[in-house]
């Protein structure tokens, strides 16, 4: 087969190629309601036209007053009105007076502080203020959080519940976000049986299907799983070409290494374009990425641990960048709780358990069950430990980069 494409490249080179392809394949922008925006990537900078708070208001339920009237405790003030949260009554407080007020209600003119209800004693139409009151006490000043003209959200930012409520508080009902790629998922192999069906000798249950579906769902995509691909080149080509017509990204697993039944690399080289094949990483070395028709084809290896590692480190990054996501994925540094040795040259993503020790330090324990078929080690872990390229030994306490498995 022709090999006029990058092969056996470094993990860094693979990342650069994916970034470049994604930057040239942006999916467009759509305007959607705030409640549908969670996890979406903002397509524009958001500038506030409003101040937050929009007006001086009370931070407590109590009485608005002039702090100069209550420099010492024990003063009595006449209640001249009530201002609740809602329409402003344009009340005014003169010396010796106060206005009953609730949290969020506009501060009457003349008042510069609020005394909490709990710090007063009601005596007829007056209150006695127990403690001295400072100017500005329990008052939220107009614009102290946001001023008109402030950039409150940035292009490329992933929208969190807090970001969305900020958008709502400056009056926006919807936001411009990047369209999410549509994703088709395929597993492949004559040995696969769905869970729930009895296995014949030599068969295994298809575990990658639900792995990929749920990894994608956890990242906010709505993957469509297609029937399992048999190890038959003509049927693989037909199904993938079909999917490539209707999806932005087609993700497969299996059939990408050097076995007799690994048809994908040659098929893609013949029918489409290979961006790269084989990355010097472990697990996941045979990963293949390219274009078929109008879709990007991301072919992950078949071993479940490889699917996991290549999805989290390469496929996810590609999907992120197709939406122009600028918010980085969380990377942490943790101290190793048992020694490690790596005898090969490739970048390695090892399974591990990350936790905070008693002194508040992040510690990571490598899972001893190595091997890209050992899915249980993934299920028992909560992070991938990044072991840089080159053979090396790390002692207890060495600091290593870790990628938490679950993150926004
Ligand atoms: P392949 O790359 O197709 O040679 O597959 C590599 C290994 O992963 C083989 O042991 C396959 O049986 C296994 N494998 C491939 N696809 C799946 C799948 N969907 N679920 C579980 N294991 C799989
Ligand atoms: Mg196979």
XYZ file of N, CA and C in Angstrom, residues 11 208 211-212 215 281-285 287 300-301 303-317 347-351 372 375 378 383-385 403 405:
123
model
N 3.752 11.647 19.426
C 2.455 12.082 19.931
C 2.271 13.591 19.693
N -16.121 -2.298 23.391
C -15.722 -0.960 22.924
C -16.909 -0.105 22.484
N -18.157 1.597 25.429
C -17.069 2.470 25.897
C -17.053 3.759 25.073
N -17.049 3.593 23.765
C -16.996 4.776 22.901
C -18.266 5.616 22.999
N -18.091 7.422 26.398
C -17.035 8.452 26.433
C -17.524 9.686 25.670
N 3.102 6.033 20.676
C 2.496 6.120 22.010
C 2.120 4.705 22.457
N 1.908 4.558 23.757
C 1.481 3.267 24.275
C 0.524 3.479 25.426
N -0.664 2.873 25.392
C -1.166 2.047 24.299
C -1.650 2.917 23.139
N -2.025 2.261 22.054
C -2.684 2.991 20.975
C -1.866 3.257 19.748
N -0.693 2.649 19.650
C 0.209 2.950 18.558
C -0.414 2.913 17.154
N -3.103 3.835 15.844
C -4.190 4.776 15.530
C -4.009 5.422 14.145
N -9.509 4.080 15.848
C -8.775 3.735 17.053
C -8.446 2.249 17.015
N -7.396 1.840 17.716
C -7.090 0.409 17.745
C -8.184 -0.369 18.467
N -7.908 -2.840 20.949
C -7.780 -3.174 22.359
C -8.473 -2.123 23.216
N -9.302 -2.567 24.153
C -10.111 -1.616 24.914
C -9.309 -0.518 25.611
N -8.164 -0.846 26.166
C -7.378 0.188 26.862
C -6.824 1.199 25.850
N -6.528 0.695 24.653
C -6.053 1.598 23.600
C -7.170 2.536 23.152
N -8.376 1.998 23.063
C -9.525 2.844 22.699
C -9.643 3.968 23.718
N -9.560 3.570 24.962
C -9.704 4.537 26.041
C -8.630 5.630 25.955
N -7.374 5.204 25.861
C -6.271 6.177 25.875
C -6.268 7.044 24.613
N -6.528 6.443 23.455
C -6.481 7.246 22.236
C -7.696 8.164 22.146
N -8.828 7.716 22.693
C -9.970 8.626 22.701
C -9.642 9.847 23.557
N -9.211 9.594 24.793
C -9.012 10.715 25.735
C -7.913 11.663 25.289
N -6.878 11.135 24.644
C -5.731 12.001 24.351
C -5.740 12.565 22.928
N -6.280 11.827 21.962
C -6.229 12.314 20.571
C -7.620 12.641 20.019
N -8.543 11.659 20.078
C -9.862 11.894 19.477
C -10.570 13.049 20.179
N -10.509 13.071 21.494
C -11.184 14.131 22.247
C -10.607 15.504 21.897
N -9.293 15.540 21.764
C -8.656 16.809 21.411
C -9.105 17.288 20.032
N 5.953 7.426 24.257
C 5.182 8.115 25.295
C 4.149 7.117 25.816
N 3.998 7.052 27.137
C 3.064 6.059 27.664
C 1.982 6.722 28.513
N 0.765 6.204 28.373
C -0.336 6.630 29.238
C -0.704 5.430 30.105
N -0.255 5.490 31.346
C -0.448 4.375 32.274
C -1.681 4.642 33.117
N -2.400 3.593 33.460
C -3.580 3.764 34.311
C -3.161 3.962 35.754
N -2.742 -3.732 27.093
C -3.817 -2.937 26.509
C -5.139 -3.694 26.423
N -8.891 -4.203 30.630
C -9.904 -3.167 30.823
C -10.225 -2.954 32.301
N -8.512 -0.187 33.862
C -9.064 1.140 33.553
C -10.245 1.427 34.472
N -7.321 7.979 36.496
C -6.501 8.912 35.710
C -5.548 8.141 34.819
N -4.979 8.876 33.858
C -3.883 8.339 33.064
C -2.615 9.065 33.510
N -1.563 8.294 33.751
C -0.277 8.902 34.136
C 0.546 9.043 32.856
N -3.656 12.859 33.788
C -4.872 13.345 33.134
C -6.059 12.691 33.825
N -9.592 11.196 34.455
C -10.480 10.591 33.448
C -11.797 11.347 33.324
